[in-house]
PDB file of C-alpha atoms in Angstrom:
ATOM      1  CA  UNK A   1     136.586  36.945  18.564  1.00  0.00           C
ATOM      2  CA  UNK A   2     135.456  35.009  21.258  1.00  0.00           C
ATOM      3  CA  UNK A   3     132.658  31.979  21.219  1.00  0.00           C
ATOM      4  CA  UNK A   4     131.071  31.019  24.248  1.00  0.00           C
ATOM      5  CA  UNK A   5     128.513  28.155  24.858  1.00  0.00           C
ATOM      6  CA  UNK A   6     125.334  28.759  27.475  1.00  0.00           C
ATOM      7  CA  UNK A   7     123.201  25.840  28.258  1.00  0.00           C
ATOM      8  CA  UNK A   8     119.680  27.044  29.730  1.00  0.00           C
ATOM      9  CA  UNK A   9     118.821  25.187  33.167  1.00  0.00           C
ATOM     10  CA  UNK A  10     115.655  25.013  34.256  1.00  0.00           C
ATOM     11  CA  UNK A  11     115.752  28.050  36.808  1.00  0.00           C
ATOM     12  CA  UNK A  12     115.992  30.698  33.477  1.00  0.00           C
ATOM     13  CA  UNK A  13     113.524  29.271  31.967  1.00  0.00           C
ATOM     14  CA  UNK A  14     111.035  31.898  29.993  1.00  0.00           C
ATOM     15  CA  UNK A  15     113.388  34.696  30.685  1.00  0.00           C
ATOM     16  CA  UNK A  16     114.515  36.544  27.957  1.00  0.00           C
ATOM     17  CA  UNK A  17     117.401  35.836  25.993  1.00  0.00           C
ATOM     18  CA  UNK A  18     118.769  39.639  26.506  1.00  0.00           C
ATOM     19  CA  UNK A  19     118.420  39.202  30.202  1.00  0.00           C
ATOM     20  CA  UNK A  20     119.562  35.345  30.415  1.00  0.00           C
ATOM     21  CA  UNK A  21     123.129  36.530  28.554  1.00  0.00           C
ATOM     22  CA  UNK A  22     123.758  39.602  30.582  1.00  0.00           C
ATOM     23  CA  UNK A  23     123.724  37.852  33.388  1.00  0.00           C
ATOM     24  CA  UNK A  24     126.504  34.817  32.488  1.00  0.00           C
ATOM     25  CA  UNK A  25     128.686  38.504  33.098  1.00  0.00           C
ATOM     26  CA  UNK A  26     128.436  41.361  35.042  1.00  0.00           C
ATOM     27  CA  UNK A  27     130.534  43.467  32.462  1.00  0.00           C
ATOM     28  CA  UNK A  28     127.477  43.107  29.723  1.00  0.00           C
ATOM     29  CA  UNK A  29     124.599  45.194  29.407  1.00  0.00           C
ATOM     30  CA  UNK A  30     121.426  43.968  27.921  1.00  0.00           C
ATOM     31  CA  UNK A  31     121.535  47.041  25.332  1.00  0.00           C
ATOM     32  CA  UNK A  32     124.930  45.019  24.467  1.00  0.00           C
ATOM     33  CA  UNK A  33     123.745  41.821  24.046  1.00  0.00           C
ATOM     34  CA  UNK A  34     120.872  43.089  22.191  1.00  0.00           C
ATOM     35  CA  UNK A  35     123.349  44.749  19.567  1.00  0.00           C
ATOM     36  CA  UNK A  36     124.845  40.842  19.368  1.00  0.00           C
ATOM     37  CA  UNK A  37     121.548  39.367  18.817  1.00  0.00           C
ATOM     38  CA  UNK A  38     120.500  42.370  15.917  1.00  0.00           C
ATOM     39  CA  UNK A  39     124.113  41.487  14.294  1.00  0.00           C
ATOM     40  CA  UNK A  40     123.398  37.551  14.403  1.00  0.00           C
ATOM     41  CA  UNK A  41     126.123  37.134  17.164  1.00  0.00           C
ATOM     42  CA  UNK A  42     123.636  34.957  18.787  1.00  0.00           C
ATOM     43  CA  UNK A  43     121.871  31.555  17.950  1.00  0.00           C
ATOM     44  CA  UNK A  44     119.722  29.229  19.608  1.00  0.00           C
ATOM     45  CA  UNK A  45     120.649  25.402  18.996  1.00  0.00           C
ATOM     46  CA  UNK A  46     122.521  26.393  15.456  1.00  0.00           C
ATOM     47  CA  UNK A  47     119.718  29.178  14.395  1.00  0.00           C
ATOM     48  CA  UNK A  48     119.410  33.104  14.959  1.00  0.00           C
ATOM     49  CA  UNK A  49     116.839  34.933  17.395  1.00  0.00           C
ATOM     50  CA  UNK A  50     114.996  37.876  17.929  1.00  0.00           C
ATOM     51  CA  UNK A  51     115.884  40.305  21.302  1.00  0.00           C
ATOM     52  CA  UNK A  52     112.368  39.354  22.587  1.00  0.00           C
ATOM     53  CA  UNK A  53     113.145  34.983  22.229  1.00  0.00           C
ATOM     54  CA  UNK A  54     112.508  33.728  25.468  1.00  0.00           C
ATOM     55  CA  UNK A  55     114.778  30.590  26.343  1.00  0.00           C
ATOM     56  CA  UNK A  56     113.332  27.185  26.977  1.00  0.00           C
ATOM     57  CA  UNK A  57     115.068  24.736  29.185  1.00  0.00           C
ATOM     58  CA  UNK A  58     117.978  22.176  27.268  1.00  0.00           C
ATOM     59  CA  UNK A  59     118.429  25.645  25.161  1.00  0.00           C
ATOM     60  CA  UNK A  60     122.234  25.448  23.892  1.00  0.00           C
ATOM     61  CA  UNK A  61     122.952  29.455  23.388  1.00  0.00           C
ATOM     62  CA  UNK A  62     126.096  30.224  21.303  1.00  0.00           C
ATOM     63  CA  UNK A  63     127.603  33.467  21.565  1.00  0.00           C
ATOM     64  CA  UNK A  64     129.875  35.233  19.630  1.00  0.00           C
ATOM     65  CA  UNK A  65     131.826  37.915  21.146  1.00  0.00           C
ATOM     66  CA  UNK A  66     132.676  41.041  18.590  1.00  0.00           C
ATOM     67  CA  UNK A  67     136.435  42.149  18.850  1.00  0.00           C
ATOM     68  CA  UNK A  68     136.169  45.360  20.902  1.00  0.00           C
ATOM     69  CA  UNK A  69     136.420  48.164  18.134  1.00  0.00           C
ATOM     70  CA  UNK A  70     139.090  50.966  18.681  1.00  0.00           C
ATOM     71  CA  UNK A  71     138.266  53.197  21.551  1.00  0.00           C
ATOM     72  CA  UNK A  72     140.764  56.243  22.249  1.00  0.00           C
ATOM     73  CA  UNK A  73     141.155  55.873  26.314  1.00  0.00           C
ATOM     74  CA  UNK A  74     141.956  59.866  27.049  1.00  0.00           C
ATOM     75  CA  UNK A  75     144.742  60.490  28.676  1.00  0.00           C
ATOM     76  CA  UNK A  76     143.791  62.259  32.169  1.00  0.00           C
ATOM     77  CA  UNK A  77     146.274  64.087  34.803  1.00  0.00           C
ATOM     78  CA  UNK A  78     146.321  62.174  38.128  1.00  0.00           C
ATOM     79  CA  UNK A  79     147.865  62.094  40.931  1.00  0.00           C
ATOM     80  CA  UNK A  80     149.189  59.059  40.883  1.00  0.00           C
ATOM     81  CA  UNK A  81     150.873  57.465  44.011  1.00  0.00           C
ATOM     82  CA  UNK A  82     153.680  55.844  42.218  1.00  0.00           C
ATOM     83  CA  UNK A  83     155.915  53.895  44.157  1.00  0.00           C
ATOM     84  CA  UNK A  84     158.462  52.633  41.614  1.00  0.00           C
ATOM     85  CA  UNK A  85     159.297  53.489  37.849  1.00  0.00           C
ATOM     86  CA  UNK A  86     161.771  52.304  35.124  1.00  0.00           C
ATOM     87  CA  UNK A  87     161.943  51.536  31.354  1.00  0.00           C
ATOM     88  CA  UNK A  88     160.069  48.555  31.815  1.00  0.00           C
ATOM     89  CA  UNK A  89     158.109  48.589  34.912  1.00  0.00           C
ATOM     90  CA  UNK A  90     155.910  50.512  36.740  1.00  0.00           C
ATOM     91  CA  UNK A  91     154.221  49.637  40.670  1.00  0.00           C
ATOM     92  CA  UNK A  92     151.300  51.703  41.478  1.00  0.00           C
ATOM     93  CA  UNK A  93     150.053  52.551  44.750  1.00  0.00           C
ATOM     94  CA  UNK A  94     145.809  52.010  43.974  1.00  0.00           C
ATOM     95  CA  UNK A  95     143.275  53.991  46.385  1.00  0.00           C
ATOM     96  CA  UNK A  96     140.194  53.665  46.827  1.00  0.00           C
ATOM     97  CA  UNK A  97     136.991  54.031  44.380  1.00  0.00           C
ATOM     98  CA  UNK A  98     139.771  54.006  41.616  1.00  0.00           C
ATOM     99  CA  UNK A  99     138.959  51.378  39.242  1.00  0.00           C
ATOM    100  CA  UNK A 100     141.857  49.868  37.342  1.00  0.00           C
ATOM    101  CA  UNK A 101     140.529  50.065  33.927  1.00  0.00           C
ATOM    102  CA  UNK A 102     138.302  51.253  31.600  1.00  0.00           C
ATOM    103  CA  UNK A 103     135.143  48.924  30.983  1.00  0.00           C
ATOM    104  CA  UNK A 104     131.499  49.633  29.404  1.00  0.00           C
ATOM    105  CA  UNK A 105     129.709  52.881  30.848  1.00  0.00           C
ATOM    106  CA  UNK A 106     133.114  53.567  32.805  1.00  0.00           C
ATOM    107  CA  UNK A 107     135.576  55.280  30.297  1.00  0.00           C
ATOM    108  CA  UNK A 108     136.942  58.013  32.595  1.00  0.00           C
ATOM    109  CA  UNK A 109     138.959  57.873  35.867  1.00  0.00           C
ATOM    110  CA  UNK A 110     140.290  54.810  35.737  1.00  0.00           C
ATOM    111  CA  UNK A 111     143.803  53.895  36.755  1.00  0.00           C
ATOM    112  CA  UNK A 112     144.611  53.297  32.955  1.00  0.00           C
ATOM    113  CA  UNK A 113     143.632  56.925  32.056  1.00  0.00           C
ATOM    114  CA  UNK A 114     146.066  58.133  34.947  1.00  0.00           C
ATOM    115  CA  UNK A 115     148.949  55.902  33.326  1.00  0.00           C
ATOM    116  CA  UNK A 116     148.240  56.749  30.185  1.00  0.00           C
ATOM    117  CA  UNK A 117     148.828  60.663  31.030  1.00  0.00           C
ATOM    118  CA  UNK A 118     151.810  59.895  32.883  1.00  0.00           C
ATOM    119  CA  UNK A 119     153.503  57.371  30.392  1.00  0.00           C
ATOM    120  CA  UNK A 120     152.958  56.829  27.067  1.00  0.00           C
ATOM    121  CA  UNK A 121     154.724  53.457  26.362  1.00  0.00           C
ATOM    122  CA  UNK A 122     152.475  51.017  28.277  1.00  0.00           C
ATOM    123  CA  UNK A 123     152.523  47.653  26.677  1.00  0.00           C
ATOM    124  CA  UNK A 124     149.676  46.620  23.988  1.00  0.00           C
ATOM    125  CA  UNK A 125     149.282  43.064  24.674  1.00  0.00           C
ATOM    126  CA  UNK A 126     145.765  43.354  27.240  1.00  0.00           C
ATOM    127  CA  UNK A 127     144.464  45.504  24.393  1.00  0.00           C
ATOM    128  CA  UNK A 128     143.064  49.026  23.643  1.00  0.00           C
ATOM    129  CA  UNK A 129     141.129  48.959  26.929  1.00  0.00           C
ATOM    130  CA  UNK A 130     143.508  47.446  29.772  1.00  0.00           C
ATOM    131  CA  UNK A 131     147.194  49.040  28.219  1.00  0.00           C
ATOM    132  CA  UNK A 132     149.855  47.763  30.363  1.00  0.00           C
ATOM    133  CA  UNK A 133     147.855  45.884  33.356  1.00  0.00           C
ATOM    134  CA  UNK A 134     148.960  43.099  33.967  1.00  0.00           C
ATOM    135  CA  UNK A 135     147.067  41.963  37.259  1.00  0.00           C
ATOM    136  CA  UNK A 136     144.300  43.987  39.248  1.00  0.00           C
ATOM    137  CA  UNK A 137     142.485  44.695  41.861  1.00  0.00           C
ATOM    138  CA  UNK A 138     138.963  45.488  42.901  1.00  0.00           C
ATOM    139  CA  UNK A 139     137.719  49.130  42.951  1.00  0.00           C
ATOM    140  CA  UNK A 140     137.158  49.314  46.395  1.00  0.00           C
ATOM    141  CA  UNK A 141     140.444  47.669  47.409  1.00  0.00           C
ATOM    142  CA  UNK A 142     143.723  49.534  47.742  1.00  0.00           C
ATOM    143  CA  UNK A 143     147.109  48.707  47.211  1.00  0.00           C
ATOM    144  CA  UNK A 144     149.856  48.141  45.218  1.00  0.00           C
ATOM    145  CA  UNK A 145     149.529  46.919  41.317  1.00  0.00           C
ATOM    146  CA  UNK A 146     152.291  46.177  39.241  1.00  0.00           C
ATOM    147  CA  UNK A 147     152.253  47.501  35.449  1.00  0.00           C
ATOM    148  CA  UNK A 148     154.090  46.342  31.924  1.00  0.00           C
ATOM    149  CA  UNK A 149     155.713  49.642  29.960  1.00  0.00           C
ATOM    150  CA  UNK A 150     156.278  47.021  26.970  1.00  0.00           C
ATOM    151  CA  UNK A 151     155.521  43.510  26.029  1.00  0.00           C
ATOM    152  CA  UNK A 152     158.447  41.731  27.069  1.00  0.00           C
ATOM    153  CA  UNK A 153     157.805  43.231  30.697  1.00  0.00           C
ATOM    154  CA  UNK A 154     154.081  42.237  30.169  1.00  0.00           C
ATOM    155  CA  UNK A 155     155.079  38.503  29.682  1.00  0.00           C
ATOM    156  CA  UNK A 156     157.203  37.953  32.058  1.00  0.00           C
ATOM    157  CA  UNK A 157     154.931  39.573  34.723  1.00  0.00           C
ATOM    158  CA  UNK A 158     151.998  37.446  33.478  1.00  0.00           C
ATOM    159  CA  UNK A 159     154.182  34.323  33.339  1.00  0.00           C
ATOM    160  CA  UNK A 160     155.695  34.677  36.621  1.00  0.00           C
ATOM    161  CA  UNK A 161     151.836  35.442  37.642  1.00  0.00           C
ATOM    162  CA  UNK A 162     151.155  31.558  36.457  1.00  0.00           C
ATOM    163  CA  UNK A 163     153.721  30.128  37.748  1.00  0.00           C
ATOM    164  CA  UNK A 164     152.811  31.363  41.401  1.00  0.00           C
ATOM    165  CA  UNK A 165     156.628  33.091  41.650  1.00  0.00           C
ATOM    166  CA  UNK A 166     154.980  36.723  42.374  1.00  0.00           C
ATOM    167  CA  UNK A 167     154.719  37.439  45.958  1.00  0.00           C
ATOM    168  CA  UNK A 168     150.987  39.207  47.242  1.00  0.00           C
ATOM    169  CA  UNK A 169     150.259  39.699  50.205  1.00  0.00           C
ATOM    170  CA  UNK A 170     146.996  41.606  51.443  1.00  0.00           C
ATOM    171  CA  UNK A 171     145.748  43.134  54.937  1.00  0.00           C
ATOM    172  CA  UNK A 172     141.897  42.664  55.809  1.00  0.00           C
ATOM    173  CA  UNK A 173     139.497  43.442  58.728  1.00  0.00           C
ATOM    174  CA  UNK A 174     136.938  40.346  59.070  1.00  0.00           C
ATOM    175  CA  UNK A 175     133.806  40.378  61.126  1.00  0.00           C
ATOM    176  CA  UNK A 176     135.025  37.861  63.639  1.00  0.00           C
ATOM    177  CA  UNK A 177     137.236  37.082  66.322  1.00  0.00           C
ATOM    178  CA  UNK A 178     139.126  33.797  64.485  1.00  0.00           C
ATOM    179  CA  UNK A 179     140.851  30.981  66.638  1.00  0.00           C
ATOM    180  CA  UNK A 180     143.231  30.256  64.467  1.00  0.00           C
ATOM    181  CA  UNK A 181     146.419  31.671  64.262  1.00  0.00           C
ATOM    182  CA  UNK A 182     147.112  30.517  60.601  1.00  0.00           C
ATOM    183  CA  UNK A 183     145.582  28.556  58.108  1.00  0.00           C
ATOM    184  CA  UNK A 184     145.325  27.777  53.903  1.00  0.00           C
ATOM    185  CA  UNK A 185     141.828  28.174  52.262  1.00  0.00           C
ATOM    186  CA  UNK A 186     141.911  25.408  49.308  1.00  0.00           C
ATOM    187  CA  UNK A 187     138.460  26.080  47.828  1.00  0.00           C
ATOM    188  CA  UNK A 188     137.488  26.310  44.057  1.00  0.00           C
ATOM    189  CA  UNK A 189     136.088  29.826  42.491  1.00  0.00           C
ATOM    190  CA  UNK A 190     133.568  29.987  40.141  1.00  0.00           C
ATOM    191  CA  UNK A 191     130.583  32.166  39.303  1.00  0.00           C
ATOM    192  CA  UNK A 192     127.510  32.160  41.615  1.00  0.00           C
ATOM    193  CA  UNK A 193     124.431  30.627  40.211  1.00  0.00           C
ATOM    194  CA  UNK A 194     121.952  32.457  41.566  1.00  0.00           C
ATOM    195  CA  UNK A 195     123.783  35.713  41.513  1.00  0.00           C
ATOM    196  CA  UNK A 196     125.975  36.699  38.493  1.00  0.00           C
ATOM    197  CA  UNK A 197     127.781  39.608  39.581  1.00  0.00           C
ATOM    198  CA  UNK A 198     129.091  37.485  42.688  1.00  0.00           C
ATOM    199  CA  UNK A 199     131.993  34.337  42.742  1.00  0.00           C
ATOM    200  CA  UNK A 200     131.283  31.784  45.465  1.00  0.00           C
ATOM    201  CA  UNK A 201     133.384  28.129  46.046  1.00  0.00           C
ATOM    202  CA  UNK A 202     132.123  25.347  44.044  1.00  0.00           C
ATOM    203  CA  UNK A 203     132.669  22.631  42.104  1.00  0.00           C
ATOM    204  CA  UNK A 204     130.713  23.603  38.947  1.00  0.00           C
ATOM    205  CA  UNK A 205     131.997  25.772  35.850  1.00  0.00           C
ATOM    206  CA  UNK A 206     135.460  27.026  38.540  1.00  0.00           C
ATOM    207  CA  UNK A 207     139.247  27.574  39.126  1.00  0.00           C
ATOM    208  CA  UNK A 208     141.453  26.015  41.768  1.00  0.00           C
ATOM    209  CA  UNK A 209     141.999  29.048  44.241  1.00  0.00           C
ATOM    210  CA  UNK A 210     144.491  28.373  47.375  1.00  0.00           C
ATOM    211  CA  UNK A 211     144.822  31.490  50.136  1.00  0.00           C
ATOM    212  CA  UNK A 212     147.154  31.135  53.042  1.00  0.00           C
ATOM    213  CA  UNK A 213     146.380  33.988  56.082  1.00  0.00           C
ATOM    214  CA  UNK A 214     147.559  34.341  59.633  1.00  0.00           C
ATOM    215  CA  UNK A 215     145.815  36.129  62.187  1.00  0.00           C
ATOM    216  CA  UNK A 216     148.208  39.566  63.185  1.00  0.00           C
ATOM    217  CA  UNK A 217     145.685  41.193  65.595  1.00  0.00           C
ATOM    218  CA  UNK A 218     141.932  40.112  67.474  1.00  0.00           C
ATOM    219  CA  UNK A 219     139.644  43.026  68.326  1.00  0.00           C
ATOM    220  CA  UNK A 220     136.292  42.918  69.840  1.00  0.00           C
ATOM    221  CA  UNK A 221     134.308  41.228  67.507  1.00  0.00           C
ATOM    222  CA  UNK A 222     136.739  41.357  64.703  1.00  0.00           C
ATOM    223  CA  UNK A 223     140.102  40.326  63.575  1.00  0.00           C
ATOM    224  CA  UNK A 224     142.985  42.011  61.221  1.00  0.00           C
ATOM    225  CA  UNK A 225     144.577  39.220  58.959  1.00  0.00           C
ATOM    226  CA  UNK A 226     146.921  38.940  56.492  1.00  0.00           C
ATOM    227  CA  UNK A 227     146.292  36.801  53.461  1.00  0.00           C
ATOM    228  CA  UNK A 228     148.723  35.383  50.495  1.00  0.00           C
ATOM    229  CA  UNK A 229     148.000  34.386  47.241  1.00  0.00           C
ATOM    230  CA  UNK A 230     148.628  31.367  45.641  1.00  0.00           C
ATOM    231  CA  UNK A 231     145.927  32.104  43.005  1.00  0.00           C
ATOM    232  CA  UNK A 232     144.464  35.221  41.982  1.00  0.00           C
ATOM    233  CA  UNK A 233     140.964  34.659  41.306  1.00  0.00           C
ATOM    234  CA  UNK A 234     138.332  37.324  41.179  1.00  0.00           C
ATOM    235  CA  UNK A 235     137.433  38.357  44.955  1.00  0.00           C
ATOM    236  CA  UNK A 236     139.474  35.383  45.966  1.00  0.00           C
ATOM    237  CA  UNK A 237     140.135  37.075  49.833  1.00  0.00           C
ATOM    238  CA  UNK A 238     136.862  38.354  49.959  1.00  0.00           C
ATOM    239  CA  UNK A 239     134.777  35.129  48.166  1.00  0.00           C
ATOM    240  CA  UNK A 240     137.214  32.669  50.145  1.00  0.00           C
ATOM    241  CA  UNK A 241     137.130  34.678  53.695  1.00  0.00           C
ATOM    242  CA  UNK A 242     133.107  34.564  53.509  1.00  0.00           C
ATOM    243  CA  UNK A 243     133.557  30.931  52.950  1.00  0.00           C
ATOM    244  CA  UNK A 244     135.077  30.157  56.408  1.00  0.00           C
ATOM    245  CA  UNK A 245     132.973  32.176  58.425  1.00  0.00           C
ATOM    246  CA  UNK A 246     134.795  35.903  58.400  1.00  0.00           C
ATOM    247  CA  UNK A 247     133.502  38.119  56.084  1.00  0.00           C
ATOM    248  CA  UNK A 248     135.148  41.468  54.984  1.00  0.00           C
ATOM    249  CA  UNK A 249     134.477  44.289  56.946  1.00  0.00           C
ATOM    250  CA  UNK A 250     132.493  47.104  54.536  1.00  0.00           C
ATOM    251  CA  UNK A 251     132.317  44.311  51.882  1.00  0.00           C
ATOM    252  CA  UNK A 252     129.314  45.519  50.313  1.00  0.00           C
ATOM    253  CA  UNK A 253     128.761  42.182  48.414  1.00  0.00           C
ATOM    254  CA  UNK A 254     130.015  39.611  50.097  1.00  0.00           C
ATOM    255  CA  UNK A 255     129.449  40.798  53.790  1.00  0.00           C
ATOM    256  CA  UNK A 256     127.017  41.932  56.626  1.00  0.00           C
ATOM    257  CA  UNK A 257     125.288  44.808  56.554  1.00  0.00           C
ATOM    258  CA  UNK A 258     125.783  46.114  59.472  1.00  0.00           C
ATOM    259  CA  UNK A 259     129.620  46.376  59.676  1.00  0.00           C
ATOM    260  CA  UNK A 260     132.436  49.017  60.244  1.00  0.00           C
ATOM    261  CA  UNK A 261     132.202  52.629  58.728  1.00  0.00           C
ATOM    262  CA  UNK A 262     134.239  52.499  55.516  1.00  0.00           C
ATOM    263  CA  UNK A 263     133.325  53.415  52.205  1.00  0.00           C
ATOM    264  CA  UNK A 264     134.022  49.505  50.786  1.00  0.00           C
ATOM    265  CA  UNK A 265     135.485  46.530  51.740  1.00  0.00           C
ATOM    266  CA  UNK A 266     138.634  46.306  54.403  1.00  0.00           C
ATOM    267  CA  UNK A 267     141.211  44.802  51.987  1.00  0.00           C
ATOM    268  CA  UNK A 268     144.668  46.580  51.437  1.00  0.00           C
ATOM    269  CA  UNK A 269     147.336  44.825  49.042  1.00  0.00           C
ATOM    270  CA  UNK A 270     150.243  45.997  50.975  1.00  0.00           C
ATOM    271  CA  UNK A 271     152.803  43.787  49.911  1.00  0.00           C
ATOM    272  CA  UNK A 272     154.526  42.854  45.955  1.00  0.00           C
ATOM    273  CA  UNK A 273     157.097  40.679  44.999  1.00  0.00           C
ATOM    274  CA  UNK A 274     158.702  39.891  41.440  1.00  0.00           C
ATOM    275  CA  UNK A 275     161.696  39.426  39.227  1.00  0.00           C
ATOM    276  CA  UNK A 276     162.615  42.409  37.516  1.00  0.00           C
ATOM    277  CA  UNK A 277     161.724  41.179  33.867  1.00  0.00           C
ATOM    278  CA  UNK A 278     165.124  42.626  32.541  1.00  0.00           C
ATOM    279  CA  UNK A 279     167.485  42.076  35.180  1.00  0.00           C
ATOM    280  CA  UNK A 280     165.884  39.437  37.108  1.00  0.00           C
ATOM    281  CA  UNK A 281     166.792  40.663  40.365  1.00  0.00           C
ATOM    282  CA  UNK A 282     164.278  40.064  42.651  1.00  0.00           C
ATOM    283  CA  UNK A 283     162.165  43.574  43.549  1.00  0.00           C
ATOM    284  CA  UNK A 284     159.752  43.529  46.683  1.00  0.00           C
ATOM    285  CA  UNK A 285     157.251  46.679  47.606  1.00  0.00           C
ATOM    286  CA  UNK A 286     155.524  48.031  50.700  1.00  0.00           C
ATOM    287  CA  UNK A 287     152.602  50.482  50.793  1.00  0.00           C
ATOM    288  CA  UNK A 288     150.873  51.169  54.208  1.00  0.00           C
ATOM    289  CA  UNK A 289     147.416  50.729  55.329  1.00  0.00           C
ATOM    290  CA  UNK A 290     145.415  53.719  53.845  1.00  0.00           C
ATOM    291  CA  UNK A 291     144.489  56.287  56.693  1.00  0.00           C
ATOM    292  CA  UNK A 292     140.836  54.795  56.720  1.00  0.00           C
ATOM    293  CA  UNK A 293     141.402  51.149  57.372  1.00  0.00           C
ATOM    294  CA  UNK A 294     144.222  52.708  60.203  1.00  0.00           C
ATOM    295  CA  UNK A 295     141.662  55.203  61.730  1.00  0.00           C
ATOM    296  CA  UNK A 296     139.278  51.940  61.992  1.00  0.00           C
ATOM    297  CA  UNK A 297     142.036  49.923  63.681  1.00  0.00           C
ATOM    298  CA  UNK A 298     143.161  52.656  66.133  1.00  0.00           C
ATOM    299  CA  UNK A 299     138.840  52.643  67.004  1.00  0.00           C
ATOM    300  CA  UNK A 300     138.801  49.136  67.519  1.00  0.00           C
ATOM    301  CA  UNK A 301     142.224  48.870  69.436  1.00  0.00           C
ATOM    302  CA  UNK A 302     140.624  51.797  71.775  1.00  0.00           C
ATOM    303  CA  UNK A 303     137.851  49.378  72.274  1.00  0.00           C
ATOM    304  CA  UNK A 304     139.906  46.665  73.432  1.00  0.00           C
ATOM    305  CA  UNK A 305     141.176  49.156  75.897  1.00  0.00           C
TER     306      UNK A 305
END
């Protein structure tokens, strides 16, 4: 189980406590955290609450997080664009509108129930839900994921993950013709206070996240970049290219709305690096731009002219 701590500020004050908790993350519903607050999951400085409690300001709300029970994730036939396979490791070419895995009101059609029809020895450690993932990506982003088939691969990946040894590199169209050729983006990540289903740099409640892009091509009014990780924070390219002044092309949440025509944001993960967890030999991977995010750069290159 999981115990989380929620002080009330002054901006949430009378809301509901259903509403308040739902939105410290976007993967809760309120008919969740309603079932949390029936089962005594939830108390109000040390005592238990109704559904309908409405939160005062100074409000310490402790939270106890249920164990996810056992879900079956069903196996479903894709057609997965694999790029590499072995006993222990598996790399994953990700389109896009494919989320990675399964998650409350999205059981179906995820990348894990593709995997899970094409191998049946994923490792255990993420749990029931996330078998074998090891890292992802957003829905709307495509690319290349890399994924444990047992738990010593799963380890290694996620250690070499921490110690910033993996090797990520992403392609992006950003509104914006940048001046610089280069640059590193040192800016913290944490969850936007005014809008919980969105990250944005700051200094409260965050995680050190460090991106390093050069500029490969400048358009009329836009710019193709490639970006490296150093961190992998949730919609670290996307939160920390907003934060200089270039948002995502298509980025439905973090960019304009009047942008380029694709279905989501401009973000390809084209490039992965890692040691082979059994032979540590170093393995690198190349996927190329998906033919949306090419047929936008051919249109913009015509442009130029």
């Amino acid at each position: 189980m999981e115990h989380i701590e929620v002080n009330i500020e002054e901006e949430h004050q009378s809301e509901r406590i259903d509403k308040v908790i739902a939105s410290v993350d976007p993967g809760w519903s309120r008919s969740q955290v309603q079932n949390w607050v029936k089962d005594g999951n939830v108390t109000v400085n040390g005592k238990q609450i109704k559904t309908n409690y409405k939160v005062s300001t100074g409000d310490v709300v402790s939270i106890t997080i249920p164990d996810p029970s056992p879900l079956d994730v069903v196996p479903e036939e894709m057609d997965l664009d694999i790029v590499y396979e072995d006993h222990d490791v598996l790399v994953v070419n990700k389109p896009r509108g494919m989320v990675v895995h399964p998650a409350a009101g999205n059981y179906t059609g995820t990348l894990v129930n593709g995997l899970m029809a094409h191998c049946k020895d994923l490792s255990g450690i993420n749990g029931v839900l996330r078998p074998g993932i090891v890292h992802r990506i957003d829905k709307d982003t495509t690319g290349l994921l890399m994924v444990a088939k047992n738990d010593m691969a799963h380890e290694s990946l996620v250690n070499q993950l921490k110690a910033k040894t993996t090797k990520r590199k992403y392609k992006a169209i950003v509104h914006g013709v940048m001046p610089h050729v280069r640059g590193t983006i040192d800016a913290p990540i944490g969850r936007d206070k005014t809008d919980r289903q969105k990250m944005t740099v700051t200094d409260e409640n965050s995680r050190d996240a460090v991106t390093h892009f050069n500029v490969l091509e400048r358009y009329d009014g836009f710019t193709l970049v490639e970006c490296q990780l150093e961190t992998g924070r949730t919609h670290q390219i996307r939160v920390h290219m907003k934060y200089i002044g270039f948002p995502l092309a298509g980025d439905p949440k973090y960019g304009p709305k009047k942008t380029l025509d694709i279905n989501g944001q401009a973000l390809h993960a084209g490039v992965l690096g890692f040691q082979h967890p059994r032979r540590d030999t170093y393995m690198e991977f190349e996927a190329p731009l998906p033919k949306d995010m090419e047929a936008l750069l051919d249109k913009l290159r015509r442009k130029m002219g």
